[in-house]
PDB file of C-alpha atoms and ligand atoms in Angstrom:
ATOM      1  CA  MET A 229      13.959 -25.989  -0.721  1.00 44.00           C
ATOM      2  CA  ASN A 230      14.100 -27.199  -4.288  1.00 45.00           C
ATOM      3  CA  ALA A 231      11.337 -26.467  -6.743  1.00 47.00           C
ATOM      4  CA  PRO A 232      10.821 -28.066 -10.139  1.00 47.00           C
ATOM      5  CA  GLN A 233      11.617 -26.006 -13.205  1.00 53.00           C
ATOM      6  CA  THR A 234       8.482 -24.406 -14.601  1.00 63.00           C
ATOM      7  CA  ASN A 235       8.214 -25.060 -18.297  1.00 79.00           C
ATOM      8  CA  VAL A 236       7.681 -21.914 -20.286  1.00 89.00           C
ATOM      9  CA  MET A 237       6.915 -22.834 -23.865  1.00 88.00           C
ATOM     10  CA  ARG A 238       7.434 -19.392 -25.297  1.00 90.00           C
ATOM     11  CA  SER A 239       9.096 -16.453 -23.596  1.00 92.00           C
ATOM     12  CA  ARG A 240       8.167 -12.824 -23.769  1.00 94.00           C
ATOM     13  CA  VAL A 241      10.874 -10.716 -25.366  1.00 93.00           C
ATOM     14  CA  VAL A 242      12.425  -7.380 -24.486  1.00 95.00           C
ATOM     15  CA  GLU A 243      10.216  -4.702 -26.019  1.00 95.00           C
ATOM     16  CA  ARG A 244      12.360  -1.849 -24.828  1.00 96.00           C
ATOM     17  CA  LEU A 245      15.356  -1.188 -22.595  1.00 97.00           C
ATOM     18  CA  VAL A 246      15.094   1.751 -20.204  1.00 97.00           C
ATOM     19  CA  GLN A 247      17.929   3.357 -18.331  1.00 95.00           C
ATOM     20  CA  GLY A 248      16.720   5.153 -15.245  1.00 87.00           C
ATOM     21  CA  GLN A 249      17.038   8.878 -14.643  1.00 91.00           C
ATOM     22  CA  PRO A 250      19.328   9.999 -11.830  1.00 93.00           C
ATOM     23  CA  THR A 251      17.400  12.291  -9.505  1.00 94.00           C
ATOM     24  CA  SER A 252      16.951  13.038  -5.828  1.00 94.00           C
ATOM     25  CA  ASP A 253      13.899  12.925  -3.595  1.00 94.00           C
ATOM     26  CA  GLY A 254      13.004  13.374   0.061  1.00 93.00           C
ATOM     27  CA  ALA A 255      15.764  15.315   1.813  1.00 93.00           C
ATOM     28  CA  GLY A 256      18.392  14.903  -0.881  1.00 93.00           C
ATOM     29  CA  VAL A 257      18.440  11.127  -1.280  1.00 93.00           C
ATOM     30  CA  LYS A 258      20.137  10.264  -4.552  1.00 94.00           C
ATOM     31  CA  LEU A 259      18.287   7.642  -6.522  1.00 95.00           C
ATOM     32  CA  THR A 260      17.542   6.389  -9.989  1.00 95.00           C
ATOM     33  CA  ARG A 261      13.950   6.739 -11.139  1.00 96.00           C
ATOM     34  CA  VAL A 262      13.579   3.702 -13.361  1.00 97.00           C
ATOM     35  CA  LEU A 263       9.842   3.681 -13.950  1.00 96.00           C
ATOM     36  CA  THR A 264       8.887   7.264 -14.709  1.00 94.00           C
ATOM     37  CA  GLN A 265       5.488   8.883 -15.156  1.00 94.00           C
ATOM     38  CA  ASN A 266       5.493   8.505 -18.942  1.00 96.00           C
ATOM     39  CA  LEU A 267       5.559   4.694 -18.514  1.00 97.00           C
ATOM     40  CA  GLN A 268       2.558   4.471 -16.156  1.00 98.00           C
ATOM     41  CA  ARG A 269       0.159   3.586 -18.959  1.00 97.00           C
ATOM     42  CA  ARG A 270       2.426   0.978 -20.479  1.00 98.00           C
ATOM     43  CA  LEU A 271       3.242  -0.630 -17.133  1.00 98.00           C
ATOM     44  CA  ASP A 272      -0.187  -0.228 -15.480  1.00 98.00           C
ATOM     45  CA  PRO A 273      -0.734  -1.028 -12.525  1.00 98.00           C
ATOM     46  CA  PHE A 274       2.803   0.107 -11.621  1.00 98.00           C
ATOM     47  CA  LEU A 275       3.327   3.825 -11.142  1.00 98.00           C
ATOM     48  CA  MET A 276       6.960   4.214 -10.187  1.00 98.00           C
ATOM     49  CA  LEU A 277      10.154   2.292  -9.478  1.00 98.00           C
ATOM     50  CA  ASP A 278      13.039   3.959  -7.702  1.00 97.00           C
ATOM     51  CA  ALA A 279      16.370   2.173  -7.333  1.00 97.00           C
ATOM     52  CA  PHE A 280      18.772   3.488  -4.729  1.00 94.00           C
ATOM     53  CA  ARG A 281      22.345   2.353  -4.197  1.00 94.00           C
ATOM     54  CA  ASN A 282      24.502   4.786  -2.287  1.00 93.00           C
ATOM     55  CA  GLU A 283      27.855   4.146  -0.624  1.00 92.00           C
ATOM     56  CA  ASN A 284      28.231   7.744   0.487  1.00 92.00           C
ATOM     57  CA  PRO A 285      26.122   8.644   3.575  1.00 92.00           C
ATOM     58  CA  GLU A 286      25.730  12.200   2.257  1.00 92.00           C
ATOM     59  CA  ASP A 287      23.634  10.719  -0.534  1.00 94.00           C
ATOM     60  CA  TYR A 288      21.107   9.061   1.790  1.00 94.00           C
ATOM     61  CA  MET A 289      21.363  10.495   5.323  1.00 92.00           C
ATOM     62  CA  GLY A 290      18.523  12.982   4.830  1.00 94.00           C
ATOM     63  CA  GLY A 291      16.056  10.193   4.147  1.00 94.00           C
ATOM     64  CA  PHE A 292      12.408  10.927   3.479  1.00 94.00           C
ATOM     65  CA  PRO A 293      11.001  13.096   6.307  1.00 94.00           C
ATOM     66  CA  ASP A 294       7.249  13.360   6.980  1.00 94.00           C
ATOM     67  CA  HIS A 295       5.224  13.240   3.770  1.00 96.00           C
ATOM     68  CA  PRO A 296       1.729  12.073   2.777  1.00 97.00           C
ATOM     69  CA  HIS A 297       0.430   9.450   0.344  1.00 97.00           C
ATOM     70  CA  ARG A 298      -3.041   8.613  -0.944  1.00 98.00           C
ATOM     71  CA  GLY A 299      -4.553   6.247  -3.473  1.00 98.00           C
ATOM     72  CA  PHE A 300      -1.944   3.517  -4.014  1.00 98.00           C
ATOM     73  CA  GLU A 301       0.528   1.119  -2.367  1.00 98.00           C
ATOM     74  CA  THR A 302       4.252   1.509  -1.778  1.00 97.00           C
ATOM     75  CA  VAL A 303       6.507  -1.534  -1.651  1.00 98.00           C
ATOM     76  CA  THR A 304       9.985  -0.984  -0.260  1.00 97.00           C
ATOM     77  CA  TYR A 305      12.532  -3.761  -0.619  1.00 98.00           C
ATOM     78  CA  MET A 306      15.890  -3.362   1.084  1.00 97.00           C
ATOM     79  CA  LEU A 307      19.028  -5.098  -0.147  1.00 97.00           C
ATOM     80  CA  ALA A 308      21.510  -3.375   2.144  1.00 96.00           C
ATOM     81  CA  GLY A 309      21.158  -0.894   4.968  1.00 95.00           C
ATOM     82  CA  ARG A 310      18.415  -0.111   7.447  1.00 95.00           C
ATOM     83  CA  MET A 311      15.506   2.277   7.205  1.00 94.00           C
ATOM     84  CA  ARG A 312      13.183   3.265  10.047  1.00 95.00           C
ATOM     85  CA  HIS A 313       9.669   4.424   9.337  1.00 94.00           C
ATOM     86  CA  HIS A 314       7.135   6.265  11.450  1.00 94.00           C
ATOM     87  CA  ASP A 315       3.556   7.106  10.626  1.00 93.00           C
ATOM     88  CA  ASN A 316       1.118   9.723  11.904  1.00 93.00           C
ATOM     89  CA  THR A 317      -0.354   7.397  14.529  1.00 90.00           C
ATOM     90  CA  GLY A 318       3.011   6.619  16.121  1.00 88.00           C
ATOM     91  CA  ASN A 319       3.558   3.210  14.565  1.00 91.00           C
ATOM     92  CA  HIS A 320       7.125   2.533  13.643  1.00 91.00           C
ATOM     93  CA  GLY A 321       9.181  -0.274  12.218  1.00 91.00           C
ATOM     94  CA  LEU A 322      12.677  -1.053  11.086  1.00 93.00           C
ATOM     95  CA  LEU A 323      13.348  -2.314   7.602  1.00 94.00           C
ATOM     96  CA  GLY A 324      16.592  -4.313   7.388  1.00 95.00           C
ATOM     97  CA  PRO A 325      18.613  -6.032   4.665  1.00 96.00           C
ATOM     98  CA  GLY A 326      16.458  -8.452   2.661  1.00 97.00           C
ATOM     99  CA  GLY A 327      13.264  -7.195   4.282  1.00 97.00           C
ATOM    100  CA  ALA A 328      10.271  -5.496   2.719  1.00 97.00           C
ATOM    101  CA  GLN A 329       7.537  -3.118   3.710  1.00 96.00           C
ATOM    102  CA  TRP A 330       4.175  -3.291   1.991  1.00 96.00           C
ATOM    103  CA  MET A 331       2.201  -0.150   2.687  1.00 96.00           C
ATOM    104  CA  THR A 332      -1.323   0.491   1.469  1.00 96.00           C
ATOM    105  CA  ALA A 333      -1.754   4.243   1.664  1.00 96.00           C
ATOM    106  CA  GLY A 334      -5.442   4.025   0.783  1.00 97.00           C
ATOM    107  CA  SER A 335      -7.321   7.127   1.989  1.00 96.00           C
ATOM    108  CA  GLY A 336      -4.080   8.659   3.170  1.00 95.00           C
ATOM    109  CA  LEU A 337      -1.423   8.795   5.835  1.00 95.00           C
ATOM    110  CA  ILE A 338       1.683  10.725   6.723  1.00 96.00           C
ATOM    111  CA  HIS A 339       4.926   8.870   7.268  1.00 95.00           C
ATOM    112  CA  SER A 340       8.683   9.213   7.295  1.00 95.00           C
ATOM    113  CA  GLU A 341      11.362   6.858   6.017  1.00 94.00           C
ATOM    114  CA  LEU A 342      14.743   7.590   7.577  1.00 94.00           C
ATOM    115  CA  PRO A 343      18.070   5.731   7.376  1.00 93.00           C
ATOM    116  CA  GLU A 344      19.166   4.138  10.616  1.00 92.00           C
ATOM    117  CA  GLN A 345      22.842   4.012   9.805  1.00 82.00           C
ATOM    118  CA  GLU A 346      25.589   6.550   9.459  1.00 80.00           C
ATOM    119  CA  ASP A 347      27.861   4.752   7.058  1.00 87.00           C
ATOM    120  CA  GLY A 348      27.976   1.852   4.667  1.00 92.00           C
ATOM    121  CA  LEU A 349      25.948   0.863   1.666  1.00 94.00           C
ATOM    122  CA  MET A 350      22.252   1.711   1.388  1.00 94.00           C
ATOM    123  CA  GLU A 351      20.601  -0.206  -1.420  1.00 96.00           C
ATOM    124  CA  GLY A 352      17.078  -1.158  -2.393  1.00 97.00           C
ATOM    125  CA  PHE A 353      13.957  -0.350  -4.332  1.00 98.00           C
ATOM    126  CA  GLN A 354      10.664   1.414  -3.886  1.00 97.00           C
ATOM    127  CA  LEU A 355       7.857   0.332  -6.155  1.00 98.00           C
ATOM    128  CA  TRP A 356       4.508   2.116  -6.375  1.00 98.00           C
ATOM    129  CA  LEU A 357       1.524  -0.071  -7.150  1.00 98.00           C
ATOM    130  CA  ASN A 358      -1.815   1.475  -8.016  1.00 98.00           C
ATOM    131  CA  LEU A 359      -5.078   0.666  -6.261  1.00 98.00           C
ATOM    132  CA  PRO A 360      -8.312   0.197  -8.195  1.00 98.00           C
ATOM    133  CA  ALA A 361     -10.726   3.149  -7.985  1.00 98.00           C
ATOM    134  CA  LYS A 362     -13.015   1.186  -5.650  1.00 98.00           C
ATOM    135  CA  ASN A 363     -10.178   0.781  -3.094  1.00 98.00           C
ATOM    136  CA  LYS A 364      -8.397   4.123  -3.224  1.00 98.00           C
ATOM    137  CA  MET A 365     -10.130   5.315  -0.056  1.00 97.00           C
ATOM    138  CA  ILE A 366      -9.785   2.162   2.074  1.00 97.00           C
ATOM    139  CA  ALA A 367      -8.216   2.467   5.538  1.00 96.00           C
ATOM    140  CA  PRO A 368      -4.414   2.556   5.351  1.00 96.00           C
ATOM    141  CA  PHE A 369      -2.320  -0.312   6.652  1.00 94.00           C
ATOM    142  CA  TYR A 370       1.159  -1.683   6.346  1.00 94.00           C
ATOM    143  CA  ARG A 371       3.067  -4.869   6.861  1.00 95.00           C
ATOM    144  CA  ASP A 372       6.739  -5.105   7.719  1.00 95.00           C
ATOM    145  CA  ILE A 373       8.130  -8.326   6.342  1.00 96.00           C
ATOM    146  CA  PRO A 374      11.502  -9.253   7.843  1.00 96.00           C
ATOM    147  CA  THR A 375      13.894 -11.090   5.554  1.00 97.00           C
ATOM    148  CA  GLU A 376      13.263 -14.464   7.237  1.00 97.00           C
ATOM    149  CA  HIS A 377       9.569 -14.220   6.361  1.00 97.00           C
ATOM    150  CA  ILE A 378      10.159 -13.818   2.637  1.00 98.00           C
ATOM    151  CA  PRO A 379       9.738 -17.267   1.029  1.00 98.00           C
ATOM    152  CA  GLU A 380      12.785 -18.392  -0.908  1.00 98.00           C
ATOM    153  CA  PHE A 381      13.616 -21.392  -3.055  1.00 98.00           C
ATOM    154  CA  SER A 382      16.452 -22.677  -5.208  1.00 98.00           C
ATOM    155  CA  THR A 383      16.260 -24.476  -8.518  1.00 95.00           C
ATOM    156  CA  GLU A 384      18.433 -27.470  -9.357  1.00 92.00           C
ATOM    157  CA  GLY A 385      20.526 -25.138 -11.470  1.00 93.00           C
ATOM    158  CA  GLY A 386      21.433 -23.045  -8.432  1.00 96.00           C
ATOM    159  CA  VAL A 387      19.109 -20.111  -9.091  1.00 97.00           C
ATOM    160  CA  THR A 388      17.766 -18.578  -5.890  1.00 98.00           C
ATOM    161  CA  VAL A 389      14.391 -16.885  -5.965  1.00 98.00           C
ATOM    162  CA  ARG A 390      12.862 -14.718  -3.245  1.00 98.00           C
ATOM    163  CA  VAL A 391       9.105 -14.414  -3.604  1.00 98.00           C
ATOM    164  CA  ILE A 392       8.032 -11.061  -2.233  1.00 98.00           C
ATOM    165  CA  ALA A 393       4.613 -11.123  -3.892  1.00 98.00           C
ATOM    166  CA  GLY A 394       2.625 -13.512  -6.038  1.00 98.00           C
ATOM    167  CA  GLU A 395       3.687 -17.085  -6.690  1.00 98.00           C
ATOM    168  CA  SER A 396       6.654 -18.731  -8.348  1.00 97.00           C
ATOM    169  CA  HIS A 397       7.173 -22.433  -9.062  1.00 96.00           C
ATOM    170  CA  GLY A 398       4.459 -23.307  -6.577  1.00 96.00           C
ATOM    171  CA  VAL A 399       5.937 -21.135  -3.822  1.00 98.00           C
ATOM    172  CA  LYS A 400       3.535 -18.516  -2.494  1.00 98.00           C
ATOM    173  CA  GLY A 401       4.973 -15.090  -1.809  1.00 98.00           C
ATOM    174  CA  ALA A 402       4.896 -13.067   1.383  1.00 96.00           C
ATOM    175  CA  VAL A 403       2.097 -10.935  -0.046  1.00 96.00           C
ATOM    176  CA  THR A 404      -0.804 -11.558  -2.378  1.00 96.00           C
ATOM    177  CA  ARG A 405      -3.086  -8.732  -3.444  1.00 96.00           C
ATOM    178  CA  PRO A 406      -6.427  -8.780  -5.214  1.00 96.00           C
ATOM    179  CA  ASP A 407      -7.206  -6.833  -8.395  1.00 98.00           C
ATOM    180  CA  THR A 408      -3.634  -6.134  -9.499  1.00 98.00           C
ATOM    181  CA  GLU A 409      -2.319  -9.627  -8.596  1.00 98.00           C
ATOM    182  CA  PRO A 410       1.274  -8.423  -8.355  1.00 98.00           C
ATOM    183  CA  LEU A 411       4.265 -10.691  -8.845  1.00 98.00           C
ATOM    184  CA  TYR A 412       7.508  -9.449  -7.300  1.00 98.00           C
ATOM    185  CA  LEU A 413      10.551 -11.733  -7.435  1.00 98.00           C
ATOM    186  CA  ASP A 414      14.189 -11.183  -6.582  1.00 98.00           C
ATOM    187  CA  VAL A 415      16.100 -13.656  -8.754  1.00 98.00           C
ATOM    188  CA  HIS A 416      19.769 -14.521  -8.241  1.00 98.00           C
ATOM    189  CA  LEU A 417      21.332 -16.411 -11.138  1.00 97.00           C
ATOM    190  CA  PRO A 418      24.802 -17.964 -10.936  1.00 97.00           C
ATOM    191  CA  ALA A 419      27.075 -17.884 -13.995  1.00 95.00           C
ATOM    192  CA  GLY A 420      25.369 -20.102 -16.563  1.00 93.00           C
ATOM    193  CA  GLY A 421      22.097 -20.059 -14.618  1.00 94.00           C
ATOM    194  CA  ARG A 422      18.683 -20.217 -16.247  1.00 92.00           C
ATOM    195  CA  PHE A 423      15.286 -19.383 -14.904  1.00 94.00           C
ATOM    196  CA  SER A 424      11.794 -19.286 -16.274  1.00 94.00           C
ATOM    197  CA  GLN A 425       8.608 -17.893 -14.795  1.00 96.00           C
ATOM    198  CA  LYS A 426       5.029 -18.277 -15.945  1.00 96.00           C
ATOM    199  CA  LEU A 427       3.273 -14.948 -16.515  1.00 97.00           C
ATOM    200  CA  PRO A 428      -0.443 -14.525 -17.218  1.00 97.00           C
ATOM    201  CA  VAL A 429      -1.170 -13.233 -20.704  1.00 96.00           C
ATOM    202  CA  GLY A 430      -2.244  -9.586 -20.509  1.00 97.00           C
ATOM    203  CA  HIS A 431      -0.320  -8.769 -17.330  1.00 98.00           C
ATOM    204  CA  ASN A 432       2.241  -6.022 -17.782  1.00 98.00           C
ATOM    205  CA  ALA A 433       5.749  -7.062 -16.786  1.00 98.00           C
ATOM    206  CA  PHE A 434       9.264  -5.757 -16.507  1.00 98.00           C
ATOM    207  CA  LEU A 435      12.574  -6.758 -15.052  1.00 98.00           C
ATOM    208  CA  TYR A 436      15.399  -4.669 -13.684  1.00 98.00           C
ATOM    209  CA  THR A 437      18.976  -5.920 -13.589  1.00 98.00           C
ATOM    210  CA  TYR A 438      20.876  -4.768 -10.504  1.00 97.00           C
ATOM    211  CA  ARG A 439      23.960  -6.995 -10.823  1.00 97.00           C
ATOM    212  CA  GLY A 440      25.539  -8.610 -13.862  1.00 97.00           C
ATOM    213  CA  GLU A 441      23.555  -8.990 -17.047  1.00 96.00           C
ATOM    214  CA  ALA A 442      20.343 -10.890 -17.704  1.00 96.00           C
ATOM    215  CA  ILE A 443      19.609 -12.412 -21.081  1.00 94.00           C
ATOM    216  CA  VAL A 444      15.937 -12.624 -21.932  1.00 94.00           C
ATOM    217  CA  GLY A 445      14.321 -14.287 -24.858  1.00 85.00           C
ATOM    218  CA  ASN A 446      12.520 -16.910 -26.801  1.00 67.00           C
ATOM    219  CA  GLU A 447      14.705 -19.903 -26.319  1.00 59.00           C
ATOM    220  CA  VAL A 448      16.742 -18.871 -23.324  1.00 55.00           C
ATOM    221  CA  GLY A 449      16.139 -21.107 -20.358  1.00 49.00           C
ATOM    222  CA  VAL A 450      13.379 -23.009 -22.128  1.00 50.00           C
ATOM    223  CA  GLU A 451      13.876 -26.751 -21.984  1.00 51.00           C
ATOM    224  CA  GLY A 452      16.247 -27.671 -24.803  1.00 48.00           C
ATOM    225  CA  GLY A 453      16.626 -24.026 -25.819  1.00 50.00           C
ATOM    226  CA  THR A 454      19.856 -22.682 -27.213  1.00 47.00           C
ATOM    227  CA  GLY A 455      19.685 -19.160 -25.894  1.00 52.00           C
ATOM    228  CA  ALA A 456      20.474 -17.917 -29.366  1.00 54.00           C
ATOM    229  CA  ASN A 457      17.597 -15.447 -29.484  1.00 65.00           C
ATOM    230  CA  GLY A 458      18.331 -13.765 -26.200  1.00 85.00           C
ATOM    231  CA  LYS A 459      18.517 -10.021 -25.646  1.00 92.00           C
ATOM    232  CA  ALA A 460      20.885  -8.674 -22.994  1.00 94.00           C
ATOM    233  CA  VAL A 461      19.587  -6.493 -20.165  1.00 96.00           C
ATOM    234  CA  PRO A 462      22.708  -4.818 -18.735  1.00 96.00           C
ATOM    235  CA  ASP A 463      23.287  -3.805 -15.128  1.00 96.00           C
ATOM    236  CA  ARG A 464      20.981  -1.003 -13.961  1.00 96.00           C
ATOM    237  CA  HIS A 465      18.626  -1.281 -16.907  1.00 97.00           C
ATOM    238  CA  MET A 466      14.930  -2.077 -16.986  1.00 98.00           C
ATOM    239  CA  ALA A 467      13.510  -4.287 -19.704  1.00 98.00           C
ATOM    240  CA  ILE A 468       9.863  -3.756 -20.547  1.00 98.00           C
ATOM    241  CA  LEU A 469       8.613  -7.203 -21.532  1.00 97.00           C
ATOM    242  CA  SER A 470       6.439  -7.731 -24.574  1.00 95.00           C
ATOM    243  CA  ASN A 471       2.708  -8.313 -24.135  1.00 93.00           C
ATOM    244  CA  ASP A 472       1.954 -11.119 -26.512  1.00 89.00           C
ATOM    245  CA  GLU A 473       0.681 -14.679 -26.385  1.00 89.00           C
ATOM    246  CA  ALA A 474       3.840 -15.894 -24.630  1.00 93.00           C
ATOM    247  CA  ASP A 475       3.161 -17.934 -21.493  1.00 94.00           C
ATOM    248  CA  GLY A 476       6.022 -16.527 -19.427  1.00 95.00           C
ATOM    249  CA  ILE A 477       9.569 -15.322 -19.417  1.00 95.00           C
ATOM    250  CA  ALA A 478      12.821 -17.203 -19.758  1.00 93.00           C
ATOM    251  CA  MET A 479      16.119 -15.695 -18.709  1.00 94.00           C
ATOM    252  CA  ALA A 480      19.732 -16.747 -18.463  1.00 93.00           C
ATOM    253  CA  ALA A 481      23.014 -15.329 -17.220  1.00 94.00           C
ATOM    254  CA  ILE A 482      26.594 -15.751 -18.348  1.00 92.00           C
ATOM    255  CA  VAL A 483      27.991 -13.933 -15.315  1.00 95.00           C
ATOM    256  CA  PRO A 484      26.458 -13.933 -11.800  1.00 97.00           C
ATOM    257  CA  THR A 485      23.338 -11.803 -12.137  1.00 98.00           C
ATOM    258  CA  ARG A 486      20.544 -10.428 -10.000  1.00 98.00           C
ATOM    259  CA  VAL A 487      17.254  -9.035 -11.197  1.00 98.00           C
ATOM    260  CA  ILE A 488      13.883  -8.114  -9.844  1.00 98.00           C
ATOM    261  CA  LEU A 489      10.998  -9.375 -11.934  1.00 98.00           C
ATOM    262  CA  VAL A 490       7.684  -7.552 -11.541  1.00 98.00           C
ATOM    263  CA  ALA A 491       4.319  -8.181 -13.185  1.00 98.00           C
ATOM    264  CA  GLY A 492       0.686  -7.283 -12.550  1.00 98.00           C
ATOM    265  CA  ARG A 493      -2.805  -7.115 -13.985  1.00 98.00           C
ATOM    266  CA  PRO A 494      -3.509  -3.698 -15.508  1.00 98.00           C
ATOM    267  CA  LEU A 495      -6.384  -1.711 -14.009  1.00 98.00           C
ATOM    268  CA  ASN A 496      -7.177   0.203 -17.206  1.00 98.00           C
ATOM    269  CA  GLU A 497      -8.490   3.147 -15.215  1.00 98.00           C
ATOM    270  CA  PRO A 498      -7.603   6.840 -15.586  1.00 98.00           C
ATOM    271  CA  ILE A 499      -4.484   7.894 -13.652  1.00 98.00           C
ATOM    272  CA  ALA A 500      -4.289  11.347 -12.082  1.00 98.00           C
ATOM    273  CA  GLN A 501      -1.051  11.908 -10.168  1.00 98.00           C
ATOM    274  CA  TYR A 502       0.034  14.918  -8.205  1.00 97.00           C
ATOM    275  CA  GLY A 503       3.288  14.108  -6.393  1.00 96.00           C
ATOM    276  CA  PRO A 504       2.527  11.572  -3.643  1.00 97.00           C
ATOM    277  CA  PHE A 505      -1.185  11.384  -4.485  1.00 98.00           C
ATOM    278  CA  VAL A 506      -2.538   9.108  -7.218  1.00 98.00           C
ATOM    279  CA  MET A 507      -6.255   9.239  -7.959  1.00 98.00           C
ATOM    280  CA  ASN A 508      -8.430   8.821 -11.057  1.00 98.00           C
ATOM    281  CA  THR A 509      -9.516  12.408 -11.758  1.00 98.00           C
ATOM    282  CA  ALA A 510      -8.308  15.992 -11.336  1.00 98.00           C
ATOM    283  CA  GLU A 511     -11.299  16.645  -9.056  1.00 98.00           C
ATOM    284  CA  GLU A 512     -10.205  13.858  -6.726  1.00 98.00           C
ATOM    285  CA  ILE A 513      -6.701  15.363  -6.624  1.00 98.00           C
ATOM    286  CA  GLN A 514      -8.205  18.764  -5.697  1.00 98.00           C
ATOM    287  CA  GLN A 515     -10.218  17.089  -2.934  1.00 98.00           C
ATOM    288  CA  THR A 516      -7.076  15.312  -1.730  1.00 98.00           C
ATOM    289  CA  LEU A 517      -5.148  18.592  -1.504  1.00 97.00           C
ATOM    290  CA  GLN A 518      -8.070  20.122   0.392  1.00 97.00           C
ATOM    291  CA  ASP A 519      -8.201  17.160   2.803  1.00 97.00           C
ATOM    292  CA  TYR A 520      -4.470  17.443   3.357  1.00 96.00           C
ATOM    293  CA  ARG A 521      -4.703  21.184   4.072  1.00 95.00           C
ATOM    294  CA  ASP A 522      -7.599  20.485   6.444  1.00 95.00           C
ATOM    295  CA  GLY A 523      -5.404  18.110   8.456  1.00 94.00           C
ATOM    296  CA  LYS A 524      -7.518  15.061   7.643  1.00 93.00           C
ATOM    297  CA  PHE A 525      -4.425  12.939   6.975  1.00 92.00           C
ATOM    298  CA  GLU A 526      -3.142  13.474  10.521  1.00 88.00           C
ATOM    299  CA  ALA A 527      -6.361  12.140  12.020  1.00 85.00           C
ATOM    300  CA  VAL A 528      -6.184   8.844  10.144  1.00 88.00           C
ATOM    301  CA  LYS A 529      -5.628   5.646  12.061  1.00 90.00           C
ATOM    302  CA  VAL A 530      -2.953   3.448  10.467  1.00 93.00           C
ATOM    303  CA  GLN A 531      -3.056  -0.267  11.100  1.00 92.00           C
ATOM    304  CA  ALA A 532       0.145  -2.274  11.310  1.00 91.00           C
ATOM    305  CA  LEU A 533      -0.364  -5.919  10.384  1.00 87.00           C
ATOM    306  CA  GLU A 534       1.756  -8.774  11.657  1.00 74.00           C
ATOM    307  CA  ALA A 535       3.999 -10.217   9.000  1.00 63.00           C
TER     308      ALA A 535
HETATM  309 MN1  LIG B 624       6.690   7.468   1.363  1.00 92.56          MN
END
């Protein structure tokens, strides 16, 4: 479907470029931690972004065996490869190319995320989105969203946009969430493509280039703009976008480019993280560790919602 170009009068600019840190997690899965703990305040309500892109099975085969979460949401978006997940109540699902899983850990669950392939490329992202204090202990649930259920549109200029969460150019995403009101877009720009997206003032926002090079800035992509003020966001870099009075973001590409664009309303609440648990206070983390030791996570019922 075609959607009209959204007019952004003034674009946010790149406040800072961040190159992720190579690390490994789970059972030896190599990944790039793009949004690290020291950026949680600046990018509130987002807590973490991992990018993984491994050709070599040795770098992903171990997957993420049984582990707990409490107090936030995990959003996994696959570009290539297949990942099977199981939770402590026996639910399971298969995440395939272009699909997403939106999991609200809430009061806590135990799950595994394991590759269901023995060769070939494994590529995607896992984003951690905080829950407001009032919802940290809600019952856990998840939704598997197969690729065909992720709304997609193309602009006249040939830009393709997949709307995982939030709304873009009048197209509602697969997921909408209260409180943090996340926007999560996968934007594919052809050579010479331009795209603009309205963003609420005060929402924290970033983009991550995973192919090509995005150019972000004041006049780029804006009707009649020259692109002269653009700042390049190279492959495998995150751009933290300025929080100012701008009404959105405008981007362009000289070469074929793909980015994810993520934004959300900050919670402005204290963040206490201990590994896979994210609460508001140290006392709540202590209680969480106690609950985990007492086996309370195993007893939890996890609801799987239809996509
Ligand atoms: Mn997990």
